Tab-separated table of C-alpha atoms in Angstrom:
chain	number	residue	atom	x	y	z
A	2	UNK	CA	31.615	13.932	19.677
A	3	UNK	CA	32.166	11.035	17.248
A	4	UNK	CA	32.489	11.276	13.499
A	5	UNK	CA	29.166	9.391	13.054
A	6	UNK	CA	27.298	11.973	15.268
A	7	UNK	CA	28.926	14.851	13.327
A	8	UNK	CA	27.791	13.280	10.043
A	9	UNK	CA	24.234	12.998	11.436
A	10	UNK	CA	24.206	16.624	12.517
A	11	UNK	CA	25.776	17.725	9.205
A	12	UNK	CA	23.118	15.861	7.142
A	13	UNK	CA	20.192	17.451	9.139
A	14	UNK	CA	21.778	20.895	8.963
A	15	UNK	CA	22.385	20.505	5.246
A	16	UNK	CA	18.680	19.590	4.729
A	17	UNK	CA	17.569	22.355	7.009
A	18	UNK	CA	15.771	19.862	9.277
A	19	UNK	CA	15.120	21.195	12.776
A	20	UNK	CA	16.127	18.921	15.644
A	21	UNK	CA	17.047	18.950	19.255
A	22	UNK	CA	20.374	17.395	20.355
A	23	UNK	CA	21.286	15.860	23.642
A	24	UNK	CA	24.541	15.173	25.459
A	25	UNK	CA	24.271	11.419	24.794
A	26	UNK	CA	24.817	11.884	20.999
A	27	UNK	CA	21.139	11.624	20.161
A	28	UNK	CA	18.907	13.898	18.126
A	29	UNK	CA	15.164	14.211	18.151
A	30	UNK	CA	13.089	15.547	15.266
A	31	UNK	CA	9.660	15.179	13.755
A	32	UNK	CA	9.558	14.008	10.152
A	33	UNK	CA	6.498	13.683	7.934
A	34	UNK	CA	5.816	10.423	6.130
A	35	UNK	CA	3.023	9.633	3.718
A	36	UNK	CA	0.657	8.536	6.421
A	37	UNK	CA	1.660	10.555	9.526
A	38	UNK	CA	4.321	12.672	11.175
A	39	UNK	CA	6.732	10.616	13.304
A	40	UNK	CA	9.048	11.471	16.114
A	41	UNK	CA	12.469	10.305	15.068
A	42	UNK	CA	15.296	9.624	17.539
A	43	UNK	CA	18.700	8.930	16.051
A	44	UNK	CA	21.455	7.934	18.401
A	45	UNK	CA	25.120	7.109	18.067
A	46	UNK	CA	26.390	4.715	20.721
A	47	UNK	CA	30.166	4.486	20.235
A	48	UNK	CA	30.615	2.250	23.319
A	49	UNK	CA	28.778	-0.589	21.458
A	50	UNK	CA	29.633	0.611	17.894
A	51	UNK	CA	25.936	1.250	16.993
A	52	UNK	CA	23.949	3.839	15.140
A	53	UNK	CA	20.260	3.469	16.015
A	54	UNK	CA	17.102	5.146	14.739
A	55	UNK	CA	13.713	4.893	16.478
A	56	UNK	CA	10.608	6.065	14.746
A	57	UNK	CA	7.601	6.587	17.122
A	58	UNK	CA	4.051	6.219	16.005
A	59	UNK	CA	1.858	9.251	16.637
A	60	UNK	CA	-0.616	7.174	18.659
A	61	UNK	CA	-0.569	5.341	21.955
A	62	UNK	CA	-2.262	1.946	21.675
A	63	UNK	CA	-5.358	1.873	23.943
A	64	UNK	CA	-4.951	-0.639	26.792
A	65	UNK	CA	-7.814	-2.867	25.600
A	66	UNK	CA	-6.186	-3.193	22.107
A	67	UNK	CA	-2.674	-4.056	23.269
A	68	UNK	CA	-3.021	-7.856	23.020
A	69	UNK	CA	-4.280	-7.584	19.458
A	70	UNK	CA	-1.537	-5.010	18.522
A	71	UNK	CA	1.052	-7.229	20.145
A	72	UNK	CA	-0.088	-9.951	17.727
A	73	UNK	CA	0.011	-7.568	14.843
A	74	UNK	CA	3.520	-6.497	15.822
A	75	UNK	CA	4.673	-10.124	15.972
A	76	UNK	CA	3.135	-10.777	12.532
A	77	UNK	CA	4.671	-7.651	11.038
A	78	UNK	CA	8.088	-8.494	12.443
A	79	UNK	CA	8.092	-12.014	11.118
A	80	UNK	CA	10.158	-12.065	7.984
A	81	UNK	CA	11.437	-8.415	8.314
A	82	UNK	CA	14.941	-8.257	7.011
A	83	UNK	CA	15.809	-4.966	8.616
A	84	UNK	CA	14.532	-3.472	11.892
A	85	UNK	CA	11.649	-4.403	14.185
A	86	UNK	CA	8.449	-3.053	15.663
A	87	UNK	CA	8.145	-2.743	19.334
A	88	UNK	CA	5.301	-1.989	21.671
A	89	UNK	CA	5.559	-1.023	25.315
A	90	UNK	CA	2.753	-3.119	26.801
A	91	UNK	CA	2.605	-0.820	29.872
A	92	UNK	CA	1.992	2.531	28.188
A	93	UNK	CA	1.068	1.553	24.569
A	94	UNK	CA	3.981	3.254	22.956
A	95	UNK	CA	4.544	1.824	19.414
A	96	UNK	CA	7.734	2.295	17.496
A	97	UNK	CA	9.985	0.980	14.752
A	98	UNK	CA	13.682	0.534	15.486
A	99	UNK	CA	16.531	-0.014	13.088
A	100	UNK	CA	20.313	-0.109	13.820
A	101	UNK	CA	23.518	-0.147	11.849
A	102	UNK	CA	26.791	-1.466	13.241
A	103	UNK	CA	29.535	1.182	13.028
A	104	UNK	CA	32.706	0.173	11.306
A	105	UNK	CA	35.085	2.610	13.008
A	106	UNK	CA	33.736	6.008	14.042
A	107	UNK	CA	32.012	6.869	10.780
A	108	UNK	CA	28.634	5.740	9.472
A	109	UNK	CA	28.310	7.734	6.285
A	110	UNK	CA	25.558	10.141	5.292
A	111	UNK	CA	24.189	7.689	2.675
A	112	UNK	CA	23.599	5.067	5.402
A	113	UNK	CA	22.119	7.623	7.861
A	114	UNK	CA	19.708	8.703	5.085
A	115	UNK	CA	18.831	5.103	4.197
A	116	UNK	CA	18.202	4.104	7.819
A	117	UNK	CA	16.002	7.115	8.625
A	118	UNK	CA	14.042	6.634	5.359
A	119	UNK	CA	13.519	2.936	6.081
A	120	UNK	CA	12.158	3.718	9.527
A	121	UNK	CA	9.689	6.209	8.100
A	122	UNK	CA	8.703	3.854	5.250
A	123	UNK	CA	8.107	0.952	7.597
A	124	UNK	CA	5.887	3.097	9.867
A	125	UNK	CA	4.016	4.324	6.749
A	126	UNK	CA	3.484	0.819	5.536
A	127	UNK	CA	2.272	-0.776	8.787
A	128	UNK	CA	0.531	2.050	10.586
A	129	UNK	CA	-2.701	1.721	8.576
A	130	UNK	CA	-2.786	-2.030	9.672
A	131	UNK	CA	-2.326	-1.140	13.334
A	132	UNK	CA	-4.974	1.549	13.039
A	133	UNK	CA	-7.320	-0.889	11.407
A	134	UNK	CA	-6.867	-3.376	14.244
A	135	UNK	CA	-7.539	-0.684	16.820
A	136	UNK	CA	-10.411	1.242	15.235
A	137	UNK	CA	-12.024	-1.112	12.806
A	138	UNK	CA	-11.623	-4.307	14.861
A	139	UNK	CA	-9.840	-6.006	11.931
A	140	UNK	CA	-8.106	-9.219	12.893
A	141	UNK	CA	-4.338	-8.665	13.213
A	142	UNK	CA	-3.664	-11.511	10.714
A	143	UNK	CA	-5.919	-9.945	8.084
A	144	UNK	CA	-4.679	-6.364	8.646
A	145	UNK	CA	-1.002	-7.368	8.265
A	146	UNK	CA	-1.649	-9.608	5.304
A	147	UNK	CA	-3.509	-6.772	3.621
A	148	UNK	CA	-0.690	-4.180	3.935
A	149	UNK	CA	1.988	-6.676	3.016
A	150	UNK	CA	0.035	-7.766	-0.076
A	151	UNK	CA	-0.196	-4.107	-1.201
A	152	UNK	CA	3.591	-3.773	-0.945
A	153	UNK	CA	4.630	-7.195	-2.183
A	154	UNK	CA	6.908	-7.253	-5.147
A	155	UNK	CA	6.204	-9.630	-8.014
A	156	UNK	CA	9.334	-11.646	-7.103
A	157	UNK	CA	8.300	-12.086	-3.414
A	158	UNK	CA	6.774	-15.424	-2.462
A	159	UNK	CA	3.059	-15.320	-1.760
A	160	UNK	CA	2.740	-18.307	0.574
A	161	UNK	CA	3.630	-18.812	4.190
A	162	UNK	CA	6.382	-21.314	3.350
A	163	UNK	CA	9.629	-20.455	5.062
A	164	UNK	CA	12.785	-22.479	4.964
A	165	UNK	CA	14.989	-22.870	7.977
A	166	UNK	CA	18.720	-22.103	7.885
A	167	UNK	CA	20.592	-24.986	6.314
A	168	UNK	CA	17.385	-26.746	5.209
A	169	UNK	CA	16.906	-27.640	1.570
A	170	UNK	CA	13.556	-27.613	-0.147
A	171	UNK	CA	13.420	-31.409	-0.116
A	172	UNK	CA	14.046	-31.490	3.624
A	173	UNK	CA	11.377	-28.865	4.510
């Protein structure tokens, strides 16, 4: 058992959060966000120096909605600084994944807490858009813009202008 996995277990025990552990240094628990309760899988992978957290949406995307949700996922992922949404196009599983590279065997309880919280917050932010696409037939573009506008900070740019790496404003 690695130090990072021990830190994860300690943090959950300290907060009295129930979980199931597996032999592959992964835990599974259900955590409640503002919008829903999510299945959280946190895994330490020492062979690749990675701590990963997956947050699973409580819904399976219906087969007929998968192309629209795939577009919504692509739109949600564009510009994300941390993590990514993923959808299994075969079974409709929708999740958010975030990883932290391990420096040594430890990850630190603060980072564990931040990664798990970020996963839940991202699901809370975007799940209403995905639901709106599925059940209200909202266009993916409109649904994603609506939720992102609600969470935009005053300092964030409002337009769709994005600079490429190494490009100056004059070159764009």
